[in-house]
mmCIF file of N, CA and C in Angstrom:
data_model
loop_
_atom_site.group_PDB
_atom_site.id
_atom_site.type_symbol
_atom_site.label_atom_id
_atom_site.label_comp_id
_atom_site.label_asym_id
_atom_site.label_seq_id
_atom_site.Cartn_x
_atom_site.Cartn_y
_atom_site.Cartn_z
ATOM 1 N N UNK A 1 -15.727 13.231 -10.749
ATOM 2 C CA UNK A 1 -14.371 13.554 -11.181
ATOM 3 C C UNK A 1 -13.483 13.706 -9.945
ATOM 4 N N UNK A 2 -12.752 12.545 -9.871
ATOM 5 C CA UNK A 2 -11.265 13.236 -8.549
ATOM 6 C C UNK A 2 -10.468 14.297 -8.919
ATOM 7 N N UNK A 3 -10.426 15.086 -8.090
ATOM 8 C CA UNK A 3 -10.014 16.045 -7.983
ATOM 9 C C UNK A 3 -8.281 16.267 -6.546
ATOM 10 N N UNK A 4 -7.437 16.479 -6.635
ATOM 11 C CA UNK A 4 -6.478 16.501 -5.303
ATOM 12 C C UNK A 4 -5.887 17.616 -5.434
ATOM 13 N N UNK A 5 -5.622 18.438 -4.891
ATOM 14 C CA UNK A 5 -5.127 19.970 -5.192
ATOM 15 C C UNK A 5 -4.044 20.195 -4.009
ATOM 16 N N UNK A 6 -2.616 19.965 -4.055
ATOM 17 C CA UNK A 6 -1.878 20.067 -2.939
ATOM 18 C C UNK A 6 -1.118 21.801 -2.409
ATOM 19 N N UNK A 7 -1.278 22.562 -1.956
ATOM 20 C CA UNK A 7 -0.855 23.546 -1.739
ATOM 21 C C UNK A 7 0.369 23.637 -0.503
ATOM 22 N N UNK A 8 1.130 24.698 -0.383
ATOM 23 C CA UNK A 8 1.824 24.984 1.285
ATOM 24 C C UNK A 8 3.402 24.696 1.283
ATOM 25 N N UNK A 9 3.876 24.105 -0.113
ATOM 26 C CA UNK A 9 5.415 23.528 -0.142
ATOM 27 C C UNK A 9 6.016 24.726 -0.403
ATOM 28 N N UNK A 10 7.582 24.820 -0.435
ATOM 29 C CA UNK A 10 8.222 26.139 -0.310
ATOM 30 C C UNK A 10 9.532 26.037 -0.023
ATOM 31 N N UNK A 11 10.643 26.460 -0.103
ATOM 32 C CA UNK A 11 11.979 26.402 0.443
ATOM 33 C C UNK A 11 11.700 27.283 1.806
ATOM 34 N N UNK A 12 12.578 26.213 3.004
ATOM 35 C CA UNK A 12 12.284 26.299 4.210
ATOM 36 C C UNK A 12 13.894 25.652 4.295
ATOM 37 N N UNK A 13 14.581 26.363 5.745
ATOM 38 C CA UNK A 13 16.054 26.052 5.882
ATOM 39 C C UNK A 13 15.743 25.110 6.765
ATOM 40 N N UNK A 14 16.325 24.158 7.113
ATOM 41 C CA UNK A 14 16.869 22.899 7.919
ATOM 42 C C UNK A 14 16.564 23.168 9.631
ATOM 43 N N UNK A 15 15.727 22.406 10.126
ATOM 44 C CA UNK A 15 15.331 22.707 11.389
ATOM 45 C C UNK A 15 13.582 23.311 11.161
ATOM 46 N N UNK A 16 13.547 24.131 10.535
ATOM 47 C CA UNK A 16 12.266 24.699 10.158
ATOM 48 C C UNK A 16 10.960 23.571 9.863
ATOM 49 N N UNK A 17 9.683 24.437 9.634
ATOM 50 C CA UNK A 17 8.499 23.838 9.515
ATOM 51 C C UNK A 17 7.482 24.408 8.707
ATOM 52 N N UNK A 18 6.764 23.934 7.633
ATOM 53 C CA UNK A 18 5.835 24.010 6.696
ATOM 54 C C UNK A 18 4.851 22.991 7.286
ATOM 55 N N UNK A 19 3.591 23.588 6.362
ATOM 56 C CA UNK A 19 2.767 23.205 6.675
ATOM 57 C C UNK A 19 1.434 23.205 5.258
ATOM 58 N N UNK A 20 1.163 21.681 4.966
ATOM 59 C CA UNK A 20 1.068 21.649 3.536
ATOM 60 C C UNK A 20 -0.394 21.592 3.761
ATOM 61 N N UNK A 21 -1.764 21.493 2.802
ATOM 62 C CA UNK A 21 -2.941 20.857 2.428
ATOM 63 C C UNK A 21 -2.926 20.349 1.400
ATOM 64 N N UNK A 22 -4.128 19.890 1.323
ATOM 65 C CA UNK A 22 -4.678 19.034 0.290
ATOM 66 C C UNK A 22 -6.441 19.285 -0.107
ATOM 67 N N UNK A 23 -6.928 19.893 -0.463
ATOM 68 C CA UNK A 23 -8.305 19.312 -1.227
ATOM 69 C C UNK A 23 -8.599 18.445 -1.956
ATOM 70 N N UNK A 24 -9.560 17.484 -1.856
ATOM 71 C CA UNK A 24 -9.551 16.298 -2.053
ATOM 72 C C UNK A 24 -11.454 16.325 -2.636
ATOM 73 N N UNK A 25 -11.537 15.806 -3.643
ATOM 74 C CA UNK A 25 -13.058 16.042 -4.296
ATOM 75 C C UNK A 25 -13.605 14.557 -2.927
ATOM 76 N N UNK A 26 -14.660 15.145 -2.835
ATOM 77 C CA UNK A 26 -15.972 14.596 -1.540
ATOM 78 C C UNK A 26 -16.096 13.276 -1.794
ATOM 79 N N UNK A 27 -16.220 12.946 -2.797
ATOM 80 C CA UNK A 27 -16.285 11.619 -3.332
ATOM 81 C C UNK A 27 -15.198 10.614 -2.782
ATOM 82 N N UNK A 28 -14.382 11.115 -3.023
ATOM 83 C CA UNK A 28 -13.203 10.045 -2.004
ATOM 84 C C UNK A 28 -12.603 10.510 -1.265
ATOM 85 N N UNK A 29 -13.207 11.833 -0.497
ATOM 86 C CA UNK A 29 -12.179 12.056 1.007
ATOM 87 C C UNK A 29 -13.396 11.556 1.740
ATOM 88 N N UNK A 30 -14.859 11.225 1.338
ATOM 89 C CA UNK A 30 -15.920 11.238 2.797
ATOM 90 C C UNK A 30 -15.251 9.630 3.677
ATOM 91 N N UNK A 31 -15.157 8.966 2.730
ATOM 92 C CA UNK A 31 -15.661 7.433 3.203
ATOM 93 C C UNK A 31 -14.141 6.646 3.517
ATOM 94 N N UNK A 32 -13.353 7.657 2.377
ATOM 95 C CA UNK A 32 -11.696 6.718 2.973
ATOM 96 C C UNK A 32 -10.745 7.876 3.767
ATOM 97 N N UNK A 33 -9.452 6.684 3.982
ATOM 98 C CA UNK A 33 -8.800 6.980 4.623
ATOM 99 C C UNK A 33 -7.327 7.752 4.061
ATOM 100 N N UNK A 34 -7.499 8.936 4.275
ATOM 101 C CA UNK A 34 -6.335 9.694 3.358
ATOM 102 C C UNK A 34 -5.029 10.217 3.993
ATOM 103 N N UNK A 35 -4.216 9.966 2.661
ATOM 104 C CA UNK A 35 -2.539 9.860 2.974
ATOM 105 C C UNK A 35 -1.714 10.772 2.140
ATOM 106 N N UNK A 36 -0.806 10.858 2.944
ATOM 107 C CA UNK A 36 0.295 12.054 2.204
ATOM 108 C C UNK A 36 1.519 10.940 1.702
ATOM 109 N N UNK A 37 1.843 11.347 0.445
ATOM 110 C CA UNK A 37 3.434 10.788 -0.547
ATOM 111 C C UNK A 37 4.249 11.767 -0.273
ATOM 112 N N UNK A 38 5.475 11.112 -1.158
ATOM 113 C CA UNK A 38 6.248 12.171 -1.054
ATOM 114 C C UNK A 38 7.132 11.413 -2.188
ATOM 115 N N UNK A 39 7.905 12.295 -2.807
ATOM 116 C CA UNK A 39 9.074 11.460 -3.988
ATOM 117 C C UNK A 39 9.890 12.294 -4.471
ATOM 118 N N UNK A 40 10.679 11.676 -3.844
ATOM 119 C CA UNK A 40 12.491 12.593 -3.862
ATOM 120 C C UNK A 40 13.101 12.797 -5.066
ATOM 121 N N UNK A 41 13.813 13.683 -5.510
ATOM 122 C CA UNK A 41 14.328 13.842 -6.410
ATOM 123 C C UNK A 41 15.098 12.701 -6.935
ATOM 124 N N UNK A 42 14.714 12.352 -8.445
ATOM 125 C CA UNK A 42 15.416 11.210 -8.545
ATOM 126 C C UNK A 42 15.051 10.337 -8.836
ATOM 127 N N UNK A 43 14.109 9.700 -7.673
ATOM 128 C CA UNK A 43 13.499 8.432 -6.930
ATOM 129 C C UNK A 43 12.032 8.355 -8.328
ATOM 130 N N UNK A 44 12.252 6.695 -7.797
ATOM 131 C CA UNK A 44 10.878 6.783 -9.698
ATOM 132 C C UNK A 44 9.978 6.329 -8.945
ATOM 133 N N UNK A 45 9.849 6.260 -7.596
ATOM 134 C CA UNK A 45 8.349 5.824 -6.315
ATOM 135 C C UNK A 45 8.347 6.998 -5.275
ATOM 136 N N UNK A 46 6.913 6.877 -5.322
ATOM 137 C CA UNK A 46 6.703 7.847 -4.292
ATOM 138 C C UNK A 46 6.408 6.974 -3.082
ATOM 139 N N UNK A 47 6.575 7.847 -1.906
ATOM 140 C CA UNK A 47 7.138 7.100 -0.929
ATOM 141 C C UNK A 47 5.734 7.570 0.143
ATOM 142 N N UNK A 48 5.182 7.036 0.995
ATOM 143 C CA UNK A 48 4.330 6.592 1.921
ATOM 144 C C UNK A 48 4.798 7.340 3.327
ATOM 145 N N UNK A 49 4.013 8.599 3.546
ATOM 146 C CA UNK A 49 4.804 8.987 4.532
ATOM 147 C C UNK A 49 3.795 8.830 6.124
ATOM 148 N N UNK A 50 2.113 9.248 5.674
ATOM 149 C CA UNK A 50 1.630 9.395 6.937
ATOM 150 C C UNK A 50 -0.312 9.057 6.560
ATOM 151 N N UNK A 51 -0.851 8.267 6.770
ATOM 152 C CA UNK A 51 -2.224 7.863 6.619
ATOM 153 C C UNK A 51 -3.217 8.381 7.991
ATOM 154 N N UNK A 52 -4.822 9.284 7.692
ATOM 155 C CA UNK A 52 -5.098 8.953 8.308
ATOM 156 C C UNK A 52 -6.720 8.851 8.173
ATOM 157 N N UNK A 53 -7.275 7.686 9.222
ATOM 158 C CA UNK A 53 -9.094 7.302 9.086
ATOM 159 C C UNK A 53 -9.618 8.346 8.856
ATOM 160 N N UNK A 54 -11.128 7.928 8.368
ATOM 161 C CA UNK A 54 -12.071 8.798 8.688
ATOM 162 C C UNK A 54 -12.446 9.251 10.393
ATOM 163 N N UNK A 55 -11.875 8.141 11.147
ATOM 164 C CA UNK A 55 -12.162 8.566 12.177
ATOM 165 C C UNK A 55 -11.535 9.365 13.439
ATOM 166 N N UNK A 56 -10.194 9.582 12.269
ATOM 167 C CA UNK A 56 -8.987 10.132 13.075
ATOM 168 C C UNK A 56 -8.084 9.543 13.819
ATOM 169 N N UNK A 57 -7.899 8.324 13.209
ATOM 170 C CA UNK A 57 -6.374 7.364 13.522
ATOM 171 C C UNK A 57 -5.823 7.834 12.852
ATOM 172 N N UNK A 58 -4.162 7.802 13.230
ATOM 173 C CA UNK A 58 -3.043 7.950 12.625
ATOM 174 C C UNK A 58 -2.138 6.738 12.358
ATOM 175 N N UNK A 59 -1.052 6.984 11.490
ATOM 176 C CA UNK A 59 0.026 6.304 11.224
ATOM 177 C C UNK A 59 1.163 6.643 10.376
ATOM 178 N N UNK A 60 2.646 6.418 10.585
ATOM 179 C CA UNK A 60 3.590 7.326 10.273
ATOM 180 C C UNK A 60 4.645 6.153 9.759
ATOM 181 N N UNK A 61 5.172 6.658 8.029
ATOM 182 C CA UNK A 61 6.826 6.182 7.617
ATOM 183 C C UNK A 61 7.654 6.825 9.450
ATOM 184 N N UNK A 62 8.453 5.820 9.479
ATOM 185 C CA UNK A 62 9.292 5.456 10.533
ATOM 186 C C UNK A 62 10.142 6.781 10.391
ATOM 187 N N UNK A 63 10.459 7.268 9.320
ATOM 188 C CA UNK A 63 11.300 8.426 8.878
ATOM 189 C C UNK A 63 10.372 9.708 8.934
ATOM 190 N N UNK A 64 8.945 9.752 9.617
ATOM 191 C CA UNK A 64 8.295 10.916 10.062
ATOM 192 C C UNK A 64 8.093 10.885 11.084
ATOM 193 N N UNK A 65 7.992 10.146 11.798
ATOM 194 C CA UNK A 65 7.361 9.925 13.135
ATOM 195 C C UNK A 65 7.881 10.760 13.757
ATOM 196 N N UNK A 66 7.014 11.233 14.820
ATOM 197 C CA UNK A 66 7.467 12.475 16.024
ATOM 198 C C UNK A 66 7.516 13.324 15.405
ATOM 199 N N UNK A 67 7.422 13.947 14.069
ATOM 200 C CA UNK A 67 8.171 15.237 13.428
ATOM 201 C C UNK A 67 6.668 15.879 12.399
ATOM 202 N N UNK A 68 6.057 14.752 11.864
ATOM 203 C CA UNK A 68 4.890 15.015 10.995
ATOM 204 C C UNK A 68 4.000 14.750 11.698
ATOM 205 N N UNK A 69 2.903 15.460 11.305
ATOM 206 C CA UNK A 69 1.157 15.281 12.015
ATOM 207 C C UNK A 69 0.277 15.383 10.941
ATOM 208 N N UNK A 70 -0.419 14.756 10.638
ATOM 209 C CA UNK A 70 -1.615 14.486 9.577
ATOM 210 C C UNK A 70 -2.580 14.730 10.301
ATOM 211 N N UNK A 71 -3.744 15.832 9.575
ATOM 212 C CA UNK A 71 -5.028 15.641 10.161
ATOM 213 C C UNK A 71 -6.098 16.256 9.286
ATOM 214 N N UNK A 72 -7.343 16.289 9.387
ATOM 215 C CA UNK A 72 -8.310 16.261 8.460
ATOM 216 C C UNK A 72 -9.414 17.112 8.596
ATOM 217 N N UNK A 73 -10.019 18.120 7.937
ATOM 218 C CA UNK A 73 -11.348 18.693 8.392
ATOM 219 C C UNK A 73 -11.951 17.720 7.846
ATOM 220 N N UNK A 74 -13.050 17.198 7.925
ATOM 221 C CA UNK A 74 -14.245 16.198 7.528
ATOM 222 C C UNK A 74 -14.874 17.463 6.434
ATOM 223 N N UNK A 75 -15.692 18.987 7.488
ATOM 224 C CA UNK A 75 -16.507 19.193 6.777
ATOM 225 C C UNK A 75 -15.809 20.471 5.604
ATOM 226 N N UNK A 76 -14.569 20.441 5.613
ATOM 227 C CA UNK A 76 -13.992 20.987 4.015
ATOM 228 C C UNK A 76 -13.584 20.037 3.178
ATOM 229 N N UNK A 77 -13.351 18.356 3.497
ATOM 230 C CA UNK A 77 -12.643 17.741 2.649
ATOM 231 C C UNK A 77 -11.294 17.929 2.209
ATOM 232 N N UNK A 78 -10.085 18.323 3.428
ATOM 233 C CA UNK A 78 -9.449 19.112 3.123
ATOM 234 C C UNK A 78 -8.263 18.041 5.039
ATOM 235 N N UNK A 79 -6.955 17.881 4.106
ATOM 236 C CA UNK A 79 -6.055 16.770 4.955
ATOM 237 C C UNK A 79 -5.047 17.482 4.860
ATOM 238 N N UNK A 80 -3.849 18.046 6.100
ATOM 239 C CA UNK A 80 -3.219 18.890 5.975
ATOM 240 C C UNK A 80 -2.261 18.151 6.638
ATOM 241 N N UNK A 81 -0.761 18.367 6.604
ATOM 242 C CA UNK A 81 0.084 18.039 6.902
ATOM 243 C C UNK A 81 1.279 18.878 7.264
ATOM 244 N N UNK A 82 1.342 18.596 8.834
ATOM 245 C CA UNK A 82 2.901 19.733 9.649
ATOM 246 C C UNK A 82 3.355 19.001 9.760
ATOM 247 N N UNK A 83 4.763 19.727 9.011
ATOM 248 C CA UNK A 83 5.655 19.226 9.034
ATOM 249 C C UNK A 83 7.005 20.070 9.586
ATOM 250 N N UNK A 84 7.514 19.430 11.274
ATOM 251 C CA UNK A 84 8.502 19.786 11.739
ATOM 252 C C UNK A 84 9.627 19.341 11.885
ATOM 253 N N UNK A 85 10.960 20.318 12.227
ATOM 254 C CA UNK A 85 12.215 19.556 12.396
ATOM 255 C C UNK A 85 12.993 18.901 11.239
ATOM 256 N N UNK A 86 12.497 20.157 9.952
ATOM 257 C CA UNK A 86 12.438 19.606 8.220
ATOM 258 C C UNK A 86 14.114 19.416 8.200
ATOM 259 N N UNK A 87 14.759 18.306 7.229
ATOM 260 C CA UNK A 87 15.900 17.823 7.007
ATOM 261 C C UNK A 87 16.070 18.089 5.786
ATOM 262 N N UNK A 88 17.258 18.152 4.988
ATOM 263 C CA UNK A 88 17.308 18.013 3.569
ATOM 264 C C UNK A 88 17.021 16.368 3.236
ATOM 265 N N UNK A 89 16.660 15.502 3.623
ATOM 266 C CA UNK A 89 16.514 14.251 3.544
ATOM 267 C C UNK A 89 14.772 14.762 3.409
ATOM 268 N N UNK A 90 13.887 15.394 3.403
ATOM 269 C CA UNK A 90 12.456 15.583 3.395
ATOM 270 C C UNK A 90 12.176 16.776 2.143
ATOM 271 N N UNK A 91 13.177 16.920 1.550
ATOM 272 C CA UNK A 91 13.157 17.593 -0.270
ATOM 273 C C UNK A 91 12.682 16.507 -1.239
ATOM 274 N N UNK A 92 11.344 16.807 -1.395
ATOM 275 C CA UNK A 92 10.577 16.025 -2.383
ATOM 276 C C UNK A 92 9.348 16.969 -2.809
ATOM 277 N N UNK A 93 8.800 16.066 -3.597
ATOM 278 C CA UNK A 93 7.458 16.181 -4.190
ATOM 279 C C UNK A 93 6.202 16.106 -3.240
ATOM 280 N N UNK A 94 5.608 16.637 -2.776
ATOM 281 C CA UNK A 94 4.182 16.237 -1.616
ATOM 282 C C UNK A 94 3.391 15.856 -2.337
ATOM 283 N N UNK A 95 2.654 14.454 -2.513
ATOM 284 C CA UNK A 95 0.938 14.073 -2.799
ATOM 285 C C UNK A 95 0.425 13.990 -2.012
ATOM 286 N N UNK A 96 -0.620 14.184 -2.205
ATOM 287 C CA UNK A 96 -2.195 13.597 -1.133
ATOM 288 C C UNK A 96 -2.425 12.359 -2.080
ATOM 289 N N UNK A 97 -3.602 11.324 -1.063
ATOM 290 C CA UNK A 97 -4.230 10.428 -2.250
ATOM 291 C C UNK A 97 -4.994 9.882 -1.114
ATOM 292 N N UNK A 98 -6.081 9.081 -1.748
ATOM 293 C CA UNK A 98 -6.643 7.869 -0.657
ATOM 294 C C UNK A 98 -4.937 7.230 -0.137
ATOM 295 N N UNK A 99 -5.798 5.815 0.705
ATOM 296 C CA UNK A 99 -4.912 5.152 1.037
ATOM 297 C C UNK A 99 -5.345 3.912 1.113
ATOM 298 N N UNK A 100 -5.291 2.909 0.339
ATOM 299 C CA UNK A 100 -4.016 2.810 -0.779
ATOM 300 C C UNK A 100 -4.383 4.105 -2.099
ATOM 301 N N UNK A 101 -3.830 4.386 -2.714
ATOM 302 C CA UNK A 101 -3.610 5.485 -3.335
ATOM 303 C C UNK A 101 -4.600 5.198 -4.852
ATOM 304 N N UNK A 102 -5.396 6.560 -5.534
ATOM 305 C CA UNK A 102 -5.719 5.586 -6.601
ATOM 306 C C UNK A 102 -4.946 6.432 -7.565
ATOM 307 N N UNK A 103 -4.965 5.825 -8.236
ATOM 308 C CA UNK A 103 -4.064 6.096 -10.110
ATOM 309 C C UNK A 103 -4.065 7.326 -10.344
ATOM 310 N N UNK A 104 -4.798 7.980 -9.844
ATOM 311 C CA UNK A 104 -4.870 9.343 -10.296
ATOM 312 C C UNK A 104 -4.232 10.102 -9.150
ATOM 313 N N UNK A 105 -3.249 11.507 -9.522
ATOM 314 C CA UNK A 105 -2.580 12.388 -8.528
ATOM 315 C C UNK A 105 -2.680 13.605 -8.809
ATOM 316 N N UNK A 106 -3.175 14.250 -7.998
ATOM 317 C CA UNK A 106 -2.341 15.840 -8.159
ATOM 318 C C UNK A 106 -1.245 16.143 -8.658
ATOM 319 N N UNK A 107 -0.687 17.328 -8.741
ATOM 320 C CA UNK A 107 0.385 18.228 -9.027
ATOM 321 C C UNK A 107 1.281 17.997 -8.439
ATOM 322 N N UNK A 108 1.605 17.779 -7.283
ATOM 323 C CA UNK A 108 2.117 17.591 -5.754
ATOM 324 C C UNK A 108 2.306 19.064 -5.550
ATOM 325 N N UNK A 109 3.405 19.108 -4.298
ATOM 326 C CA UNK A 109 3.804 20.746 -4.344
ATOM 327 C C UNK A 109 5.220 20.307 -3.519
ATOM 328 N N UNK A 110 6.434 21.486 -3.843
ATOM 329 C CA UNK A 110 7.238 20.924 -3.855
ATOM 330 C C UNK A 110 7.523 21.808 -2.767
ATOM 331 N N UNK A 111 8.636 20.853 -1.776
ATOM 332 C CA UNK A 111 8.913 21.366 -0.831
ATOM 333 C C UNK A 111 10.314 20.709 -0.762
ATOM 334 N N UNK A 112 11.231 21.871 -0.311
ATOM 335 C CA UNK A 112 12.847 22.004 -0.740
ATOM 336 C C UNK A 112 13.326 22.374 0.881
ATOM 337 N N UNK A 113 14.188 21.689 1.238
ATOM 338 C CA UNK A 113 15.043 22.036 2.684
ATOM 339 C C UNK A 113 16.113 21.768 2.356
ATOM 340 N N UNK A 114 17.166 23.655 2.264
ATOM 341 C CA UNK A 114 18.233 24.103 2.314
ATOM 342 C C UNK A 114 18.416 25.538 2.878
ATOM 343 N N UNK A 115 20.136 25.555 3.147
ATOM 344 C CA UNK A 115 20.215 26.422 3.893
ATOM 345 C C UNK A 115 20.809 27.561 2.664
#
């Protein structure tokens, strides 16, 4: 059974930094490569923000770079995401998922930047 459990979102003022997780059932955090969404109010796609290996490569939406860091315990199964230098342009929905993503999602958790 997949399981994705996103925790850590919150209203945070502009400039500020949160810092989200994810639990992810063993079954598909051991072997792939896991990524954080995101989907803005509104917006009917969620949007691709930051992927990373099992082996601890990274990669970043052009609109995180320098500001977000993805990274992973292996032995909790568990992909967390800081997020600094938050904009009201970064008020969305947070998922976890593999990467490419499968059909099934968490809750997300919502994370709001205003002053």
């Amino acid at each position: 059974q997949v399981q994705l459990v996103e925790s850590g979102g919150g209203l945070v003022q502009p400039g500020g930094s949160l810092r989200l997780s994810c639990a992810a059932s063993r079954s598909i955090f051991v072997l792939n490569p896991m990524a954080w969404y995101r989907q803005a109010p509104g917006s009917p796609q969620r949007e691709f923000i930051a992927v990373i290996t099992t082996g601890g490569g990274t990669s970043y939406a052009d609109s995180v770079k320098d500001r977000f860091t993805i990274s992973r315990d292996n032995a909790k199964n568990m992909v967390d995401l800081q997020m600094n230098s938050l904009n009201s342009e970064d008020t969305a929905v947070y998922f976890c998922n593999m990467f490419p993503p499968l059909r099934t999602w968490g809750q997300g958790t919502q994370v709001t930047v205003s002053s």
